[in-house]
Amino acid sequence: MKRNLSSSAGRGLAMGQMLLCALLWSIGGIFLKQVPYNAFAILFFRGIFAVMPCLFHLLHRRIRPVFSKKTLLHGLFQSYTGLAFVVANKLTTAANAIVLQYTGPVFLLLFTAIKLRRRPCAQEILTVLGAFLGIGLVFWDAAPGATPLGDCIATTAGISMALMFMAVGEETEQEQFSGILAGHILTMSVGLLFGRVGEIEFAPWPFACMAILGIFQLGIPYCLHARAGRVCPPMPLILLSLLEPLLNPVWVMLFDGETPGPRALLGGLLVLAVVTAYSLRENRPAAATAGQ
């Protein structure tokens, strides 16, 4: 199914789906903080629940999963991004974890320039410098609960996100959801191998949190994002997705009392500002086309 950019109703529905997607993504930090288990055990149990919406979509659309080099790379980088985010939330603040993951577009810019062997323009250089200044401020902060190791792992999630975008390129719906399914399966496998799952003592609230994380914070949003991306131009999707790093620390602050330090807050805002500016510039032609 190709994008139907001429349908304003279709774009409106897609933007609504992306808004809901960003809101659901943003609850990750607060529910991860509620689960006392190790990060790999969380990945295993969350993955079980996350597979369900993807399988439901495949069955509903009568799509047969296909596992090719493209879908496996999609799954590999998706799996690592989720793994790094969960581990980082255990080792640093929720604000640092999500903001550093959202450096993905900046790393994508760098990797694309290296791959194509082209010199970046002045605005791209300023974007990279601004983002790395923001990253430096986040690392420099000394907020309670923040550690350099956690911040480093969160940054690798941004790198992995960029590599995923490079690996998948333009995917069909079959490839897209096959890649998502592969990512969930890989995540569950890693969690099972390293999570000491058999030693986990069942407790209702932690398992409820992992069910919420799997179904509502991961599984359904991935499906919404995939569906919205097939109809709506990139710019509004990227801008709506930035609600996640803005809201994630707010929920954690309200419900868990964790607050980022002043330097981390300034650095996070700087990262979001340069990513937003770069997204607006990069997707200007797509937005113009969508308005015709």
PDB file of C-alpha atoms in Angstrom:
ATOM      1  CA  MET A   1       0.000   0.000   0.000  1.00  0.00           C
ATOM      2  CA  LYS A   2       1.466   3.364  -1.032  1.00  0.00           C
ATOM      3  CA  ARG A   3       1.148   6.647   0.774  1.00  0.00           C
ATOM      4  CA  ASN A   4      -1.962   8.577  -0.099  1.00  0.00           C
ATOM      5  CA  LEU A   5      -0.780  12.144   0.458  1.00  0.00           C
ATOM      6  CA  SER A   6      -3.787  13.630  -1.339  1.00  0.00           C
ATOM      7  CA  SER A   7      -6.196  12.549   1.379  1.00  0.00           C
ATOM      8  CA  SER A   8      -6.309  15.152   4.153  1.00  0.00           C
ATOM      9  CA  ALA A   9      -8.562  12.837   6.185  1.00  0.00           C
ATOM     10  CA  GLY A  10      -6.001  10.049   5.861  1.00  0.00           C
ATOM     11  CA  ARG A  11      -3.185  12.355   6.961  1.00  0.00           C
ATOM     12  CA  GLY A  12      -5.262  13.598   9.877  1.00  0.00           C
ATOM     13  CA  LEU A  13      -5.924  10.029  11.017  1.00  0.00           C
ATOM     14  CA  ALA A  14      -2.217   9.184  10.633  1.00  0.00           C
ATOM     15  CA  MET A  15      -1.190  12.210  12.710  1.00  0.00           C
ATOM     16  CA  GLY A  16      -3.711  11.177  15.363  1.00  0.00           C
ATOM     17  CA  GLN A  17      -2.189   7.684  15.365  1.00  0.00           C
ATOM     18  CA  MET A  18       1.295   9.175  15.728  1.00  0.00           C
ATOM     19  CA  LEU A  19       0.167  11.442  18.572  1.00  0.00           C
ATOM     20  CA  LEU A  20      -1.238   8.424  20.425  1.00  0.00           C
ATOM     21  CA  CYS A  21       1.957   6.511  19.597  1.00  0.00           C
ATOM     22  CA  ALA A  22       4.159   9.231  21.167  1.00  0.00           C
ATOM     23  CA  LEU A  23       1.931   9.428  24.262  1.00  0.00           C
ATOM     24  CA  LEU A  24       2.126   5.654  24.752  1.00  0.00           C
ATOM     25  CA  TRP A  25       5.888   5.608  24.161  1.00  0.00           C
ATOM     26  CA  SER A  26       6.310   8.280  26.835  1.00  0.00           C
ATOM     27  CA  ILE A  27       5.019   6.051  29.677  1.00  0.00           C
ATOM     28  CA  GLY A  28       8.066   3.768  29.400  1.00  0.00           C
ATOM     29  CA  GLY A  29      10.196   5.493  32.037  1.00  0.00           C
ATOM     30  CA  ILE A  30       7.627   5.488  34.812  1.00  0.00           C
ATOM     31  CA  PHE A  31       6.636   1.828  34.445  1.00  0.00           C
ATOM     32  CA  LEU A  32      10.244   0.653  34.067  1.00  0.00           C
ATOM     33  CA  LYS A  33      11.017   2.371  37.378  1.00  0.00           C
ATOM     34  CA  GLN A  34       8.204   0.332  39.001  1.00  0.00           C
ATOM     35  CA  VAL A  35       9.688  -3.071  38.107  1.00  0.00           C
ATOM     36  CA  PRO A  36      12.351  -4.360  40.530  1.00  0.00           C
ATOM     37  CA  TYR A  37      13.647  -7.131  38.233  1.00  0.00           C
ATOM     38  CA  ASN A  38      16.886  -7.059  36.231  1.00  0.00           C
ATOM     39  CA  ALA A  39      16.818  -5.411  32.802  1.00  0.00           C
ATOM     40  CA  PHE A  40      17.081  -8.679  30.821  1.00  0.00           C
ATOM     41  CA  ALA A  41      14.171 -10.280  32.665  1.00  0.00           C
ATOM     42  CA  ILE A  42      12.096  -7.185  31.899  1.00  0.00           C
ATOM     43  CA  LEU A  43      13.050  -7.481  28.228  1.00  0.00           C
ATOM     44  CA  PHE A  44      11.879 -11.113  28.155  1.00  0.00           C
ATOM     45  CA  PHE A  45       8.497 -10.591  29.802  1.00  0.00           C
ATOM     46  CA  ARG A  46       7.845  -7.273  28.056  1.00  0.00           C
ATOM     47  CA  GLY A  47       8.710  -8.928  24.743  1.00  0.00           C
ATOM     48  CA  ILE A  48       6.117 -11.661  25.265  1.00  0.00           C
ATOM     49  CA  PHE A  49       3.393  -9.039  25.610  1.00  0.00           C
ATOM     50  CA  ALA A  50       4.827  -6.830  22.814  1.00  0.00           C
ATOM     51  CA  VAL A  51       4.561  -9.659  20.254  1.00  0.00           C
ATOM     52  CA  MET A  52       0.787  -9.862  20.674  1.00  0.00           C
ATOM     53  CA  PRO A  53      -0.273  -6.632  18.851  1.00  0.00           C
ATOM     54  CA  CYS A  54       2.190  -7.367  16.020  1.00  0.00           C
ATOM     55  CA  LEU A  55       0.852 -10.905  15.539  1.00  0.00           C
ATOM     56  CA  PHE A  56      -2.721  -9.602  15.691  1.00  0.00           C
ATOM     57  CA  HIS A  57      -1.951  -7.089  12.908  1.00  0.00           C
ATOM     58  CA  LEU A  58      -0.282  -9.743  10.747  1.00  0.00           C
ATOM     59  CA  LEU A  59      -3.236 -12.106  11.168  1.00  0.00           C
ATOM     60  CA  HIS A  60      -5.816  -9.361  10.644  1.00  0.00           C
ATOM     61  CA  ARG A  61      -4.096  -8.183   7.440  1.00  0.00           C
ATOM     62  CA  ARG A  62      -3.345 -11.785   6.385  1.00  0.00           C
ATOM     63  CA  ILE A  63       0.326 -10.949   6.001  1.00  0.00           C
ATOM     64  CA  ARG A  64       2.828 -13.789   6.002  1.00  0.00           C
ATOM     65  CA  PRO A  65       6.049 -12.879   7.867  1.00  0.00           C
ATOM     66  CA  VAL A  66       9.164 -12.909   5.694  1.00  0.00           C
ATOM     67  CA  PHE A  67      12.636 -13.071   7.184  1.00  0.00           C
ATOM     68  CA  SER A  68      15.215 -11.584   4.830  1.00  0.00           C
ATOM     69  CA  LYS A  69      18.500  -9.752   5.391  1.00  0.00           C
ATOM     70  CA  LYS A  70      16.592  -6.442   5.512  1.00  0.00           C
ATOM     71  CA  THR A  71      13.997  -7.577   8.058  1.00  0.00           C
ATOM     72  CA  LEU A  72      16.613  -9.294  10.237  1.00  0.00           C
ATOM     73  CA  LEU A  73      18.767  -6.140  10.304  1.00  0.00           C
ATOM     74  CA  HIS A  74      15.641  -4.159  11.175  1.00  0.00           C
ATOM     75  CA  GLY A  75      14.942  -6.608  14.001  1.00  0.00           C
ATOM     76  CA  LEU A  76      18.541  -6.628  15.242  1.00  0.00           C
ATOM     77  CA  PHE A  77      18.850  -2.847  15.565  1.00  0.00           C
ATOM     78  CA  GLN A  78      15.291  -2.494  16.920  1.00  0.00           C
ATOM     79  CA  SER A  79      16.072  -5.135  19.530  1.00  0.00           C
ATOM     80  CA  TYR A  80      19.309  -3.467  20.622  1.00  0.00           C
ATOM     81  CA  THR A  81      17.640  -0.041  20.815  1.00  0.00           C
ATOM     82  CA  GLY A  82      15.008  -1.428  23.184  1.00  0.00           C
ATOM     83  CA  LEU A  83      17.610  -3.343  25.196  1.00  0.00           C
ATOM     84  CA  ALA A  84      19.829  -0.288  25.619  1.00  0.00           C
ATOM     85  CA  PHE A  85      16.861   1.875  26.639  1.00  0.00           C
ATOM     86  CA  VAL A  86      15.726  -0.571  29.354  1.00  0.00           C
ATOM     87  CA  VAL A  87      19.271  -1.041  30.715  1.00  0.00           C
ATOM     88  CA  ALA A  88      19.891   2.722  30.648  1.00  0.00           C
ATOM     89  CA  ASN A  89      16.707   3.354  32.649  1.00  0.00           C
ATOM     90  CA  LYS A  90      18.129   1.108  35.363  1.00  0.00           C
ATOM     91  CA  LEU A  91      21.470   2.946  35.414  1.00  0.00           C
ATOM     92  CA  THR A  92      20.587   6.603  34.842  1.00  0.00           C
ATOM     93  CA  THR A  93      17.638   8.981  35.036  1.00  0.00           C
ATOM     94  CA  ALA A  94      14.646   8.528  32.737  1.00  0.00           C
ATOM     95  CA  ALA A  95      15.278  12.010  31.291  1.00  0.00           C
ATOM     96  CA  ASN A  96      18.877  11.193  30.356  1.00  0.00           C
ATOM     97  CA  ALA A  97      17.900   7.802  28.896  1.00  0.00           C
ATOM     98  CA  ILE A  98      15.223   9.111  26.554  1.00  0.00           C
ATOM     99  CA  VAL A  99      16.994  12.330  25.478  1.00  0.00           C
ATOM    100  CA  LEU A 100      20.225  10.505  24.618  1.00  0.00           C
ATOM    101  CA  GLN A 101      18.267   7.917  22.622  1.00  0.00           C
ATOM    102  CA  TYR A 102      16.769  10.763  20.586  1.00  0.00           C
ATOM    103  CA  THR A 103      20.221  11.660  19.241  1.00  0.00           C
ATOM    104  CA  GLY A 104      19.428   9.042  16.572  1.00  0.00           C
ATOM    105  CA  PRO A 105      18.720  11.565  13.770  1.00  0.00           C
ATOM    106  CA  VAL A 106      22.068  13.275  14.447  1.00  0.00           C
ATOM    107  CA  PHE A 107      23.982   9.997  14.197  1.00  0.00           C
ATOM    108  CA  LEU A 108      21.984   9.191  11.057  1.00  0.00           C
ATOM    109  CA  LEU A 109      23.196  12.459   9.573  1.00  0.00           C
ATOM    110  CA  LEU A 110      26.819  11.563  10.405  1.00  0.00           C
ATOM    111  CA  PHE A 111      26.630   7.962   9.158  1.00  0.00           C
ATOM    112  CA  THR A 112      24.912   8.994   5.916  1.00  0.00           C
ATOM    113  CA  ALA A 113      27.624  11.574   5.195  1.00  0.00           C
ATOM    114  CA  ILE A 114      30.333   8.956   5.838  1.00  0.00           C
ATOM    115  CA  LYS A 115      28.578   6.314   3.705  1.00  0.00           C
ATOM    116  CA  LEU A 116      28.052   8.697   0.780  1.00  0.00           C
ATOM    117  CA  ARG A 117      31.535  10.216   1.232  1.00  0.00           C
ATOM    118  CA  ARG A 118      30.197  13.734   1.060  1.00  0.00           C
ATOM    119  CA  ARG A 119      31.101  16.823   3.025  1.00  0.00           C
ATOM    120  CA  PRO A 120      28.276  17.957   5.346  1.00  0.00           C
ATOM    121  CA  CYS A 121      26.910  21.467   4.847  1.00  0.00           C
ATOM    122  CA  ALA A 122      27.238  24.235   7.439  1.00  0.00           C
ATOM    123  CA  GLN A 123      23.796  23.613   8.970  1.00  0.00           C
ATOM    124  CA  GLU A 124      24.505  19.912   9.325  1.00  0.00           C
ATOM    125  CA  ILE A 125      27.798  20.669  11.068  1.00  0.00           C
ATOM    126  CA  LEU A 126      26.021  23.068  13.439  1.00  0.00           C
ATOM    127  CA  THR A 127      23.382  20.391  14.118  1.00  0.00           C
ATOM    128  CA  VAL A 128      26.033  17.821  15.052  1.00  0.00           C
ATOM    129  CA  LEU A 129      28.002  20.296  17.192  1.00  0.00           C
ATOM    130  CA  GLY A 130      24.827  21.446  18.967  1.00  0.00           C
ATOM    131  CA  ALA A 131      23.738  17.875  19.652  1.00  0.00           C
ATOM    132  CA  PHE A 132      27.134  16.853  21.016  1.00  0.00           C
ATOM    133  CA  LEU A 133      27.224  19.951  23.206  1.00  0.00           C
ATOM    134  CA  GLY A 134      23.840  18.874  24.581  1.00  0.00           C
ATOM    135  CA  ILE A 135      25.143  15.326  25.120  1.00  0.00           C
ATOM    136  CA  GLY A 136      28.145  16.754  26.953  1.00  0.00           C
ATOM    137  CA  LEU A 137      25.896  18.745  29.284  1.00  0.00           C
ATOM    138  CA  VAL A 138      23.856  15.613  30.050  1.00  0.00           C
ATOM    139  CA  PHE A 139      27.036  13.659  30.899  1.00  0.00           C
ATOM    140  CA  TRP A 140      28.378  16.582  32.967  1.00  0.00           C
ATOM    141  CA  ASP A 141      25.270  16.702  35.131  1.00  0.00           C
ATOM    142  CA  ALA A 142      25.410  15.093  38.562  1.00  0.00           C
ATOM    143  CA  ALA A 143      21.717  14.457  39.232  1.00  0.00           C
ATOM    144  CA  PRO A 144      20.920  11.675  41.732  1.00  0.00           C
ATOM    145  CA  GLY A 145      20.519   8.373  39.901  1.00  0.00           C
ATOM    146  CA  ALA A 146      22.557   9.402  36.833  1.00  0.00           C
ATOM    147  CA  THR A 147      25.723   7.439  36.019  1.00  0.00           C
ATOM    148  CA  PRO A 148      28.211   7.785  33.131  1.00  0.00           C
ATOM    149  CA  LEU A 149      27.708   4.101  32.254  1.00  0.00           C
ATOM    150  CA  GLY A 150      23.938   4.554  31.977  1.00  0.00           C
ATOM    151  CA  ASP A 151      24.393   7.671  29.851  1.00  0.00           C
ATOM    152  CA  CYS A 152      26.831   5.835  27.554  1.00  0.00           C
ATOM    153  CA  ILE A 153      24.392   2.944  27.066  1.00  0.00           C
ATOM    154  CA  ALA A 154      21.563   5.399  26.339  1.00  0.00           C
ATOM    155  CA  THR A 155      23.737   7.071  23.690  1.00  0.00           C
ATOM    156  CA  THR A 156      24.336   3.705  22.002  1.00  0.00           C
ATOM    157  CA  ALA A 157      20.538   3.404  21.711  1.00  0.00           C
ATOM    158  CA  GLY A 158      20.629   6.563  19.559  1.00  0.00           C
ATOM    159  CA  ILE A 159      23.401   5.058  17.436  1.00  0.00           C
ATOM    160  CA  SER A 160      21.427   1.826  17.026  1.00  0.00           C
ATOM    161  CA  MET A 161      18.294   3.759  16.053  1.00  0.00           C
ATOM    162  CA  ALA A 162      20.265   5.523  13.309  1.00  0.00           C
ATOM    163  CA  LEU A 163      21.653   2.211  12.033  1.00  0.00           C
ATOM    164  CA  MET A 164      18.118   0.768  11.960  1.00  0.00           C
ATOM    165  CA  PHE A 165      16.916   3.654   9.775  1.00  0.00           C
ATOM    166  CA  MET A 166      19.878   3.083   7.425  1.00  0.00           C
ATOM    167  CA  ALA A 167      19.310  -0.679   7.276  1.00  0.00           C
ATOM    168  CA  VAL A 168      15.604  -0.718   6.521  1.00  0.00           C
ATOM    169  CA  GLY A 169      15.261   2.031   3.911  1.00  0.00           C
ATOM    170  CA  GLU A 170      11.913   1.871   2.106  1.00  0.00           C
ATOM    171  CA  GLU A 171      10.070  -1.212   3.336  1.00  0.00           C
ATOM    172  CA  THR A 172       6.836  -2.826   2.239  1.00  0.00           C
ATOM    173  CA  GLU A 173       4.182  -3.439   4.903  1.00  0.00           C
ATOM    174  CA  GLN A 174       5.162  -7.115   4.919  1.00  0.00           C
ATOM    175  CA  GLU A 175       8.846  -6.283   5.498  1.00  0.00           C
ATOM    176  CA  GLN A 176       8.012  -3.629   8.080  1.00  0.00           C
ATOM    177  CA  PHE A 177       5.951  -5.854  10.348  1.00  0.00           C
ATOM    178  CA  SER A 178       8.236  -8.834   9.767  1.00  0.00           C
ATOM    179  CA  GLY A 179      11.129  -6.671  10.989  1.00  0.00           C
ATOM    180  CA  ILE A 180       9.134  -5.588  14.053  1.00  0.00           C
ATOM    181  CA  LEU A 181       8.268  -9.231  14.813  1.00  0.00           C
ATOM    182  CA  ALA A 182      11.923 -10.261  14.377  1.00  0.00           C
ATOM    183  CA  GLY A 183      12.965  -7.505  16.774  1.00  0.00           C
ATOM    184  CA  HIS A 184      10.540  -8.692  19.461  1.00  0.00           C
ATOM    185  CA  ILE A 185      11.683 -12.313  19.055  1.00  0.00           C
ATOM    186  CA  LEU A 186      15.366 -11.328  19.331  1.00  0.00           C
ATOM    187  CA  THR A 187      14.647  -9.223  22.418  1.00  0.00           C
ATOM    188  CA  MET A 188      12.807 -12.086  24.095  1.00  0.00           C
ATOM    189  CA  SER A 189      15.673 -14.470  23.265  1.00  0.00           C
ATOM    190  CA  VAL A 190      18.301 -12.184  24.804  1.00  0.00           C
ATOM    191  CA  GLY A 191      16.123 -11.671  27.865  1.00  0.00           C
ATOM    192  CA  LEU A 192      15.638 -15.422  28.282  1.00  0.00           C
ATOM    193  CA  LEU A 193      19.389 -16.112  27.954  1.00  0.00           C
ATOM    194  CA  PHE A 194      20.620 -13.488  30.419  1.00  0.00           C
ATOM    195  CA  GLY A 195      17.627 -12.610  32.593  1.00  0.00           C
ATOM    196  CA  ARG A 196      17.670 -15.526  35.076  1.00  0.00           C
ATOM    197  CA  VAL A 197      13.954 -15.725  34.371  1.00  0.00           C
ATOM    198  CA  GLY A 198      13.502 -18.911  36.407  1.00  0.00           C
ATOM    199  CA  GLU A 199      14.624 -17.078  39.562  1.00  0.00           C
ATOM    200  CA  ILE A 200      12.002 -14.334  39.227  1.00  0.00           C
ATOM    201  CA  GLU A 201       9.416 -14.420  42.000  1.00  0.00           C
ATOM    202  CA  PHE A 202       5.939 -13.652  40.695  1.00  0.00           C
ATOM    203  CA  ALA A 203       4.388 -10.433  42.006  1.00  0.00           C
ATOM    204  CA  PRO A 204       1.165  -8.975  40.533  1.00  0.00           C
ATOM    205  CA  TRP A 205       2.170  -5.315  40.224  1.00  0.00           C
ATOM    206  CA  PRO A 206       5.556  -5.798  38.476  1.00  0.00           C
ATOM    207  CA  PHE A 207       3.966  -8.231  36.001  1.00  0.00           C
ATOM    208  CA  ALA A 208       1.111  -5.803  35.389  1.00  0.00           C
ATOM    209  CA  CYS A 209       3.703  -3.100  34.678  1.00  0.00           C
ATOM    210  CA  MET A 210       5.500  -5.359  32.199  1.00  0.00           C
ATOM    211  CA  ALA A 211       2.195  -6.190  30.488  1.00  0.00           C
ATOM    212  CA  ILE A 212       1.505  -2.454  30.143  1.00  0.00           C
ATOM    213  CA  LEU A 213       5.023  -1.883  28.825  1.00  0.00           C
ATOM    214  CA  GLY A 214       4.750  -4.724  26.320  1.00  0.00           C
ATOM    215  CA  ILE A 215       1.264  -4.101  24.966  1.00  0.00           C
ATOM    216  CA  PHE A 216       0.675  -0.373  25.395  1.00  0.00           C
ATOM    217  CA  GLN A 217       4.173   1.164  25.478  1.00  0.00           C
ATOM    218  CA  LEU A 218       5.823  -1.021  22.821  1.00  0.00           C
ATOM    219  CA  GLY A 219       3.525  -3.327  20.839  1.00  0.00           C
ATOM    220  CA  ILE A 220       0.621  -1.027  19.926  1.00  0.00           C
ATOM    221  CA  PRO A 221       2.841   2.075  19.334  1.00  0.00           C
ATOM    222  CA  TYR A 222       5.056   0.159  16.878  1.00  0.00           C
ATOM    223  CA  CYS A 223       1.941  -0.791  14.900  1.00  0.00           C
ATOM    224  CA  LEU A 224       0.598   2.776  15.034  1.00  0.00           C
ATOM    225  CA  HIS A 225       3.954   4.202  13.918  1.00  0.00           C
ATOM    226  CA  ALA A 226       4.193   1.767  11.010  1.00  0.00           C
ATOM    227  CA  ARG A 227       0.637   2.531   9.848  1.00  0.00           C
ATOM    228  CA  ALA A 228       1.028   6.305  10.220  1.00  0.00           C
ATOM    229  CA  GLY A 229       4.314   6.306   8.321  1.00  0.00           C
ATOM    230  CA  ARG A 230       2.649   4.786   5.268  1.00  0.00           C
ATOM    231  CA  VAL A 231       0.219   7.711   4.910  1.00  0.00           C
ATOM    232  CA  CYS A 232       1.651  10.837   6.535  1.00  0.00           C
ATOM    233  CA  PRO A 233       4.772  12.730   5.351  1.00  0.00           C
ATOM    234  CA  PRO A 234       7.867  12.424   7.571  1.00  0.00           C
ATOM    235  CA  MET A 235       8.022  15.914   9.118  1.00  0.00           C
ATOM    236  CA  PRO A 236       4.837  15.854  11.242  1.00  0.00           C
ATOM    237  CA  LEU A 237       5.605  12.289  12.315  1.00  0.00           C
ATOM    238  CA  ILE A 238       9.083  13.261  13.513  1.00  0.00           C
ATOM    239  CA  LEU A 239       7.819  16.361  15.306  1.00  0.00           C
ATOM    240  CA  LEU A 240       4.984  14.446  17.004  1.00  0.00           C
ATOM    241  CA  SER A 241       7.423  11.738  18.101  1.00  0.00           C
ATOM    242  CA  LEU A 242       9.374  14.417  19.997  1.00  0.00           C
ATOM    243  CA  LEU A 243       6.509  14.475  22.494  1.00  0.00           C
ATOM    244  CA  GLU A 244       7.992  11.261  23.921  1.00  0.00           C
ATOM    245  CA  PRO A 245      11.263  12.741  25.287  1.00  0.00           C
ATOM    246  CA  LEU A 246       9.347  15.791  26.508  1.00  0.00           C
ATOM    247  CA  LEU A 247       6.660  13.826  28.386  1.00  0.00           C
ATOM    248  CA  ASN A 248       8.685  10.816  29.589  1.00  0.00           C
ATOM    249  CA  PRO A 249      10.626  12.744  32.296  1.00  0.00           C
ATOM    250  CA  VAL A 250       7.447  14.589  33.304  1.00  0.00           C
ATOM    251  CA  TRP A 251       5.601  11.345  34.118  1.00  0.00           C
ATOM    252  CA  VAL A 252       8.615  10.033  36.057  1.00  0.00           C
ATOM    253  CA  MET A 253       8.913  13.300  38.000  1.00  0.00           C
ATOM    254  CA  LEU A 254       5.193  13.321  38.853  1.00  0.00           C
ATOM    255  CA  PHE A 255       4.868   9.656  39.833  1.00  0.00           C
ATOM    256  CA  ASP A 256       8.387   8.704  40.982  1.00  0.00           C
ATOM    257  CA  GLY A 257       9.857  12.008  42.142  1.00  0.00           C
ATOM    258  CA  GLU A 258      12.939  11.702  39.910  1.00  0.00           C
ATOM    259  CA  THR A 259      14.053  15.063  38.506  1.00  0.00           C
ATOM    260  CA  PRO A 260      16.881  15.792  36.042  1.00  0.00           C
ATOM    261  CA  GLY A 261      19.623  18.179  37.090  1.00  0.00           C
ATOM    262  CA  PRO A 262      19.861  21.680  35.571  1.00  0.00           C
ATOM    263  CA  ARG A 263      22.703  20.831  33.168  1.00  0.00           C
ATOM    264  CA  ALA A 264      20.938  17.655  31.985  1.00  0.00           C
ATOM    265  CA  LEU A 265      17.747  19.654  31.469  1.00  0.00           C
ATOM    266  CA  LEU A 266      19.593  22.298  29.447  1.00  0.00           C
ATOM    267  CA  GLY A 267      21.434  19.636  27.438  1.00  0.00           C
ATOM    268  CA  GLY A 268      18.225  17.740  26.744  1.00  0.00           C
ATOM    269  CA  LEU A 269      16.466  20.844  25.513  1.00  0.00           C
ATOM    270  CA  LEU A 270      19.447  21.634  23.273  1.00  0.00           C
ATOM    271  CA  VAL A 271      19.414  18.127  21.759  1.00  0.00           C
ATOM    272  CA  LEU A 272      15.657  18.325  21.101  1.00  0.00           C
ATOM    273  CA  ALA A 273      16.013  21.823  19.606  1.00  0.00           C
ATOM    274  CA  VAL A 274      18.723  20.865  17.096  1.00  0.00           C
ATOM    275  CA  VAL A 275      16.952  17.602  16.157  1.00  0.00           C
ATOM    276  CA  THR A 276      13.706  19.526  15.580  1.00  0.00           C
ATOM    277  CA  ALA A 277      15.457  22.196  13.492  1.00  0.00           C
ATOM    278  CA  TYR A 278      17.253  19.550  11.430  1.00  0.00           C
ATOM    279  CA  SER A 279      14.010  17.579  10.902  1.00  0.00           C
ATOM    280  CA  LEU A 280      12.194  20.712   9.740  1.00  0.00           C
ATOM    281  CA  ARG A 281      14.951  21.522   7.255  1.00  0.00           C
ATOM    282  CA  GLU A 282      15.438  17.944   6.029  1.00  0.00           C
ATOM    283  CA  ASN A 283      11.723  17.292   5.440  1.00  0.00           C
ATOM    284  CA  ARG A 284      10.755  20.686   3.977  1.00  0.00           C
ATOM    285  CA  PRO A 285      10.285  19.287   0.434  1.00  0.00           C
ATOM    286  CA  ALA A 286       8.073  16.438   1.757  1.00  0.00           C
ATOM    287  CA  ALA A 287       5.907  18.890   3.624  1.00  0.00           C
ATOM    288  CA  ALA A 288       5.546  21.096   0.533  1.00  0.00           C
ATOM    289  CA  THR A 289       4.552  18.106  -1.562  1.00  0.00           C
ATOM    290  CA  ALA A 290       1.978  17.014   0.993  1.00  0.00           C
ATOM    291  CA  GLY A 291       0.295  20.404   0.857  1.00  0.00           C
ATOM    292  CA  GLN A 292      -0.261  20.304  -2.907  1.00  0.00           C
TER     293      GLN A 292
END
